[in-house]
Tab-separated table of C-alpha atoms in Angstrom:
chain	number	residue	atom	x	y	z
A	1	UNK	CA	121.160	49.015	140.855
A	2	UNK	CA	118.370	50.190	138.553
A	3	UNK	CA	116.346	52.611	140.635
A	4	UNK	CA	113.429	54.919	139.868
A	5	UNK	CA	113.023	57.946	142.136
A	6	UNK	CA	109.998	60.226	142.398
A	7	UNK	CA	111.234	63.505	143.851
A	8	UNK	CA	108.918	66.048	145.471
A	9	UNK	CA	110.570	68.975	147.217
A	10	UNK	CA	108.936	71.736	149.251
A	11	UNK	CA	107.826	73.783	146.203
A	12	UNK	CA	104.054	74.292	146.410
A	13	UNK	CA	103.396	77.390	144.295
A	14	UNK	CA	101.705	77.513	140.922
A	15	UNK	CA	100.924	80.154	138.325
A	16	UNK	CA	97.510	78.654	137.524
A	17	UNK	CA	94.309	78.764	139.585
A	18	UNK	CA	92.523	75.575	138.519
A	19	UNK	CA	89.418	75.181	140.715
A	20	UNK	CA	90.091	71.442	141.180
A	21	UNK	CA	93.643	71.971	142.503
A	22	UNK	CA	94.449	72.819	146.168
A	23	UNK	CA	97.666	74.597	145.138
A	24	UNK	CA	96.058	76.967	142.629
A	25	UNK	CA	97.674	80.414	142.704
A	26	UNK	CA	99.509	79.528	145.895
A	27	UNK	CA	102.611	81.641	146.480
A	28	UNK	CA	105.799	80.463	148.120
A	29	UNK	CA	107.747	83.019	150.118
A	30	UNK	CA	111.293	83.967	149.147
A	31	UNK	CA	112.573	81.823	152.002
A	32	UNK	CA	110.487	78.854	150.827
A	33	UNK	CA	111.792	79.211	147.283
A	34	UNK	CA	115.368	79.330	148.546
A	35	UNK	CA	114.749	76.189	150.569
A	36	UNK	CA	113.280	74.437	147.546
A	37	UNK	CA	116.243	75.426	145.391
A	38	UNK	CA	118.723	74.183	147.975
A	39	UNK	CA	116.843	70.896	148.363
A	40	UNK	CA	116.687	70.358	144.608
A	41	UNK	CA	120.373	71.119	144.150
A	42	UNK	CA	121.233	68.663	146.917
A	43	UNK	CA	119.152	65.955	145.287
A	44	UNK	CA	120.650	66.672	141.858
A	45	UNK	CA	124.138	66.493	143.322
A	46	UNK	CA	123.353	63.112	144.851
A	47	UNK	CA	121.936	61.802	141.578
A	48	UNK	CA	124.920	63.065	139.588
A	49	UNK	CA	127.327	61.286	141.924
A	50	UNK	CA	125.553	57.871	141.814
A	51	UNK	CA	127.484	56.763	138.754
A	52	UNK	CA	127.455	53.105	139.847
A	53	UNK	CA	123.635	53.011	139.593
A	54	UNK	CA	121.223	53.443	136.697
A	55	UNK	CA	118.718	56.096	137.714
A	56	UNK	CA	115.340	57.156	136.339
A	57	UNK	CA	114.029	60.390	137.868
A	58	UNK	CA	110.539	61.860	137.867
A	59	UNK	CA	109.949	65.258	139.450
A	60	UNK	CA	106.407	65.599	140.769
A	61	UNK	CA	106.244	69.036	142.433
A	62	UNK	CA	103.027	70.135	144.109
A	63	UNK	CA	103.440	73.397	142.224
A	64	UNK	CA	104.819	74.285	138.792
A	65	UNK	CA	108.549	73.645	138.674
A	66	UNK	CA	109.589	74.704	135.201
A	67	UNK	CA	108.822	78.379	135.795
A	68	UNK	CA	111.805	78.212	138.205
A	69	UNK	CA	115.269	78.407	136.676
A	70	UNK	CA	116.702	75.798	139.036
A	71	UNK	CA	114.328	73.123	137.785
A	72	UNK	CA	115.082	73.873	134.149
A	73	UNK	CA	118.815	73.820	134.770
A	74	UNK	CA	118.659	70.643	136.866
A	75	UNK	CA	116.713	68.696	134.255
A	76	UNK	CA	119.013	69.807	131.447
A	77	UNK	CA	122.163	68.969	133.424
A	78	UNK	CA	120.933	65.567	134.599
A	79	UNK	CA	119.792	64.611	131.105
A	80	UNK	CA	123.390	64.729	129.872
A	81	UNK	CA	124.742	62.239	132.424
A	82	UNK	CA	125.345	58.720	131.069
A	83	UNK	CA	123.995	56.885	134.128
A	84	UNK	CA	120.668	58.749	134.040
A	85	UNK	CA	118.286	56.590	132.028
A	86	UNK	CA	115.406	59.093	132.054
A	87	UNK	CA	114.661	62.434	133.694
A	88	UNK	CA	111.105	63.767	133.490
A	89	UNK	CA	108.829	66.278	135.181
A	90	UNK	CA	105.117	66.911	135.471
A	91	UNK	CA	104.358	70.388	134.117
A	92	UNK	CA	101.591	72.664	132.878
A	93	UNK	CA	103.995	73.799	130.128
A	94	UNK	CA	103.545	77.475	130.995
A	95	UNK	CA	107.303	78.021	130.903
A	96	UNK	CA	109.364	78.987	127.882
A	97	UNK	CA	110.918	76.090	125.983
A	98	UNK	CA	114.241	77.483	124.748
A	99	UNK	CA	116.081	75.908	127.698
A	100	UNK	CA	115.501	72.506	126.119
A	101	UNK	CA	118.304	73.273	123.660
A	102	UNK	CA	120.696	72.493	126.538
A	103	UNK	CA	119.097	69.104	127.305
A	104	UNK	CA	119.659	65.683	125.789
A	105	UNK	CA	116.353	64.778	124.080
A	106	UNK	CA	117.250	61.098	124.273
A	107	UNK	CA	116.975	61.273	128.068
A	108	UNK	CA	114.718	64.188	129.002
A	109	UNK	CA	110.934	63.901	128.760
A	110	UNK	CA	107.899	65.931	129.831
A	111	UNK	CA	104.539	64.920	131.300
A	112	UNK	CA	102.369	67.875	130.255
A	113	UNK	CA	98.873	68.787	131.404
A	114	UNK	CA	96.567	71.146	129.536
A	115	UNK	CA	94.260	73.144	131.786
A	116	UNK	CA	91.451	74.759	129.751
A	117	UNK	CA	90.764	78.313	130.836
A	118	UNK	CA	94.240	78.799	132.306
A	119	UNK	CA	96.170	79.428	129.105
A	120	UNK	CA	95.178	80.198	125.504
A	121	UNK	CA	94.723	77.010	123.527
A	122	UNK	CA	96.926	78.116	120.623
A	123	UNK	CA	99.756	79.053	122.993
A	124	UNK	CA	99.738	75.610	124.580
A	125	UNK	CA	99.517	73.891	121.192
A	126	UNK	CA	102.425	75.970	119.848
A	127	UNK	CA	104.595	74.788	122.725
A	128	UNK	CA	103.643	71.178	122.005
A	129	UNK	CA	104.670	71.681	118.389
A	130	UNK	CA	107.954	73.172	119.559
A	131	UNK	CA	108.584	70.092	121.718
A	132	UNK	CA	107.956	67.939	118.655
A	133	UNK	CA	110.351	69.986	116.552
A	134	UNK	CA	113.024	69.633	119.248
A	135	UNK	CA	112.573	65.860	119.404
A	136	UNK	CA	111.438	65.908	123.059
A	137	UNK	CA	109.414	62.923	124.258
A	138	UNK	CA	106.220	64.108	125.916
A	139	UNK	CA	102.646	63.229	126.701
A	140	UNK	CA	99.706	65.589	127.068
A	141	UNK	CA	96.775	65.137	129.387
A	142	UNK	CA	93.516	66.664	130.512
A	143	UNK	CA	91.455	66.214	133.665
A	144	UNK	CA	88.296	64.410	132.587
A	145	UNK	CA	85.686	66.968	133.593
A	146	UNK	CA	82.627	67.367	131.334
A	147	UNK	CA	83.537	70.966	130.552
A	148	UNK	CA	86.945	69.817	129.272
A	149	UNK	CA	85.656	67.304	126.745
A	150	UNK	CA	85.552	69.582	123.702
A	151	UNK	CA	89.033	70.951	124.437
A	152	UNK	CA	90.343	67.396	124.730
A	153	UNK	CA	88.756	66.430	121.431
A	154	UNK	CA	90.310	69.477	119.798
A	155	UNK	CA	93.712	68.542	121.200
A	156	UNK	CA	93.462	65.021	119.826
A	157	UNK	CA	92.857	66.416	116.364
A	158	UNK	CA	95.617	69.032	116.538
A	159	UNK	CA	98.388	67.124	118.316
A	160	UNK	CA	100.751	64.991	116.240
A	161	UNK	CA	99.445	61.451	115.958
A	162	UNK	CA	102.394	60.017	117.898
A	163	UNK	CA	101.686	62.161	120.983
A	164	UNK	CA	99.690	60.265	123.584
A	165	UNK	CA	96.691	62.164	124.970
A	166	UNK	CA	95.847	60.809	128.408
A	167	UNK	CA	92.737	61.537	130.445
A	168	UNK	CA	92.760	61.561	134.237
A	169	UNK	CA	89.475	60.764	135.945
A	170	UNK	CA	88.451	63.808	137.986
A	171	UNK	CA	88.595	63.230	141.722
A	172	UNK	CA	85.130	62.656	143.133
A	173	UNK	CA	83.482	62.474	139.713
A	174	UNK	CA	81.441	59.346	138.924
A	175	UNK	CA	81.400	58.363	135.249
A	176	UNK	CA	78.466	56.518	133.783
A	177	UNK	CA	79.244	54.176	130.920
A	178	UNK	CA	78.262	56.611	128.174
A	179	UNK	CA	80.471	59.359	129.591
A	180	UNK	CA	83.348	56.936	130.131
A	181	UNK	CA	83.042	55.760	126.540
A	182	UNK	CA	83.460	59.346	125.352
A	183	UNK	CA	86.733	59.708	127.241
A	184	UNK	CA	87.922	56.234	126.236
A	185	UNK	CA	87.469	57.184	122.587
A	186	UNK	CA	90.204	59.773	123.199
A	187	UNK	CA	92.349	57.713	125.546
A	188	UNK	CA	92.067	53.922	125.234
A	189	UNK	CA	93.732	53.636	128.650
A	190	UNK	CA	91.138	55.787	130.429
A	191	UNK	CA	89.493	52.707	132.007
A	192	UNK	CA	92.572	52.378	134.237
A	193	UNK	CA	91.906	55.863	135.592
A	194	UNK	CA	88.124	55.603	135.814
A	195	UNK	CA	88.043	53.537	139.013
A	196	UNK	CA	90.438	53.243	141.973
A	197	UNK	CA	92.388	50.003	141.935
A	198	UNK	CA	92.004	47.600	144.815
A	199	UNK	CA	95.631	47.199	145.908
A	200	UNK	CA	95.750	45.835	149.466
A	201	UNK	CA	98.167	42.934	149.682
A	202	UNK	CA	99.099	43.086	146.001
A	203	UNK	CA	102.735	43.153	144.884
A	204	UNK	CA	104.063	46.565	143.907
A	205	UNK	CA	107.448	47.702	142.657
A	206	UNK	CA	107.489	50.637	145.060
A	207	UNK	CA	109.827	50.055	147.972
A	208	UNK	CA	111.990	47.762	145.864
A	209	UNK	CA	112.957	49.392	142.559
A	210	UNK	CA	110.851	52.563	142.899
A	211	UNK	CA	111.032	55.043	145.787
A	212	UNK	CA	109.722	58.471	146.732
A	213	UNK	CA	112.064	61.178	148.063
A	214	UNK	CA	111.171	64.488	149.703
A	215	UNK	CA	113.225	67.650	150.076
A	216	UNK	CA	114.904	66.451	153.270
A	217	UNK	CA	115.954	63.191	151.650
A	218	UNK	CA	113.386	61.100	153.511
A	219	UNK	CA	112.678	57.978	151.481
A	220	UNK	CA	109.261	56.333	151.357
A	221	UNK	CA	108.033	53.596	149.083
A	222	UNK	CA	105.702	56.017	147.278
A	223	UNK	CA	104.008	59.380	147.722
A	224	UNK	CA	100.946	57.733	149.253
A	225	UNK	CA	102.467	55.524	151.954
A	226	UNK	CA	103.888	57.578	154.801
A	227	UNK	CA	106.067	54.905	156.418
A	228	UNK	CA	109.746	55.882	156.095
A	229	UNK	CA	112.390	53.577	154.635
A	230	UNK	CA	115.396	55.686	155.610
A	231	UNK	CA	117.253	58.669	154.212
A	232	UNK	CA	118.681	59.113	150.747
A	233	UNK	CA	121.762	61.022	151.808
A	234	UNK	CA	123.051	58.707	154.516
A	235	UNK	CA	122.289	55.615	152.427
A	236	UNK	CA	120.096	54.073	155.118
A	237	UNK	CA	117.249	53.474	152.658
A	238	UNK	CA	119.182	50.880	150.648
A	239	UNK	CA	118.989	48.180	153.294
A	240	UNK	CA	115.187	48.597	153.347
A	241	UNK	CA	114.656	47.950	149.626
A	242	UNK	CA	112.861	44.662	149.054
A	243	UNK	CA	109.736	43.232	147.383
A	244	UNK	CA	106.597	44.562	149.066
A	245	UNK	CA	102.839	44.385	148.889
A	246	UNK	CA	100.644	47.459	149.056
A	247	UNK	CA	99.349	48.352	152.551
A	248	UNK	CA	96.562	50.606	151.247
A	249	UNK	CA	93.028	49.540	150.368
A	250	UNK	CA	93.072	51.267	146.971
A	251	UNK	CA	95.412	53.146	144.668
A	252	UNK	CA	93.787	55.804	142.502
A	253	UNK	CA	96.667	57.868	141.094
A	254	UNK	CA	98.582	56.958	137.953
A	255	UNK	CA	101.997	57.575	139.519
A	256	UNK	CA	101.042	54.967	142.101
A	257	UNK	CA	99.101	52.219	140.335
A	258	UNK	CA	101.390	52.194	137.288
A	259	UNK	CA	103.848	50.317	139.525
A	260	UNK	CA	101.411	47.580	140.613
A	261	UNK	CA	102.730	44.269	139.342
A	262	UNK	CA	99.181	42.972	138.851
A	263	UNK	CA	98.553	45.544	136.104
A	264	UNK	CA	100.212	45.335	132.660
A	265	UNK	CA	101.195	49.007	132.556
A	266	UNK	CA	104.962	48.461	132.560
A	267	UNK	CA	104.440	46.673	129.249
A	268	UNK	CA	102.035	49.307	127.939
A	269	UNK	CA	104.427	52.143	128.839
A	270	UNK	CA	107.666	50.252	128.171
A	271	UNK	CA	110.404	52.846	127.792
A	272	UNK	CA	108.080	55.664	128.842
A	273	UNK	CA	106.723	54.867	132.310
A	274	UNK	CA	107.910	58.136	133.854
A	275	UNK	CA	106.627	60.471	131.146
A	276	UNK	CA	103.432	58.445	130.597
A	277	UNK	CA	104.224	57.650	126.980
A	278	UNK	CA	102.960	54.244	125.788
A	279	UNK	CA	105.289	52.065	123.764
A	280	UNK	CA	102.799	52.076	120.881
A	281	UNK	CA	100.096	54.675	121.469
A	282	UNK	CA	97.999	53.978	118.416
A	283	UNK	CA	98.529	50.274	117.996
A	284	UNK	CA	95.813	47.699	118.369
A	285	UNK	CA	97.882	46.182	121.181
A	286	UNK	CA	97.323	49.221	123.435
A	287	UNK	CA	93.595	49.188	122.739
A	288	UNK	CA	93.406	45.468	123.436
A	289	UNK	CA	95.252	45.740	126.729
A	290	UNK	CA	93.056	48.683	127.718
A	291	UNK	CA	89.919	46.555	127.528
A	292	UNK	CA	91.331	44.449	130.365
A	293	UNK	CA	91.349	47.452	132.706
A	294	UNK	CA	87.811	47.041	133.993
A	295	UNK	CA	88.264	43.312	134.504
A	296	UNK	CA	91.554	43.870	136.339
A	297	UNK	CA	89.675	46.237	138.619
A	298	UNK	CA	86.862	43.775	139.295
A	299	UNK	CA	84.587	44.847	136.465
A	300	UNK	CA	83.903	43.730	132.948
A	301	UNK	CA	84.543	45.942	129.937
A	302	UNK	CA	81.072	47.476	130.107
A	303	UNK	CA	81.492	48.623	133.694
A	304	UNK	CA	79.225	45.949	135.201
A	305	UNK	CA	80.301	43.925	138.211
A	306	UNK	CA	80.904	40.289	137.252
């Protein structure tokens, strides 16, 4: 079986205090950190033992995982296993990067977010350059708030050309066409993020080849649908895997809508779905596909309802 798993354990602490994040500067107790470590080690042990399957793993902690030694060690260890196709994590890149010397760069990848005001720009950029020197696949993104625009433009100039700079539409922020055009100039795929995607009744890979797992091993189709499919550790989830349509009215998060079969994003991100790295970031093909985003979401390329 080829299976993609999005793992989110109980970790909910972060070293940043972004005003748009509910977990900013949240602290986990010692007991909570121990529980998170135990849950992660259990999950990693399960993944290591599933040698008959081909696994792709994305860690999506509510907090920042890579400042914890057990996340760094887990990613490095899993990256060296032959049945692990990809192992990736969402991170603010505040951690040191020397641990990557123990990882297989052909398998490990990072989904990095730059948060202006939380870390010096040059420090973040230096870490990105270190990732490049180490041959690590990674993307870099920014939340599309007006006050972040100049920092994003600076990043696009300073990052290596092959590094994809993605822009996430800020929750609750409405973009007029002129503002959206400014972000799209940096990220040709921004139109996919600009508006929530109508998803009710549409086919989605989640619940069939993609699942979400929490720290207790409870399996759901994705992070956003609470119905349980079974448990990872007793194997009960496997009988529940089958083609499904989305039960929600809309899907507005990349880690959700990227799996909608009605969108072409598996082609756009071929080989890099988990780390959000397009197959050809700067090709005309990506730009062409991006112009279909508004139409796919019920709008034309200018943002007007047809």
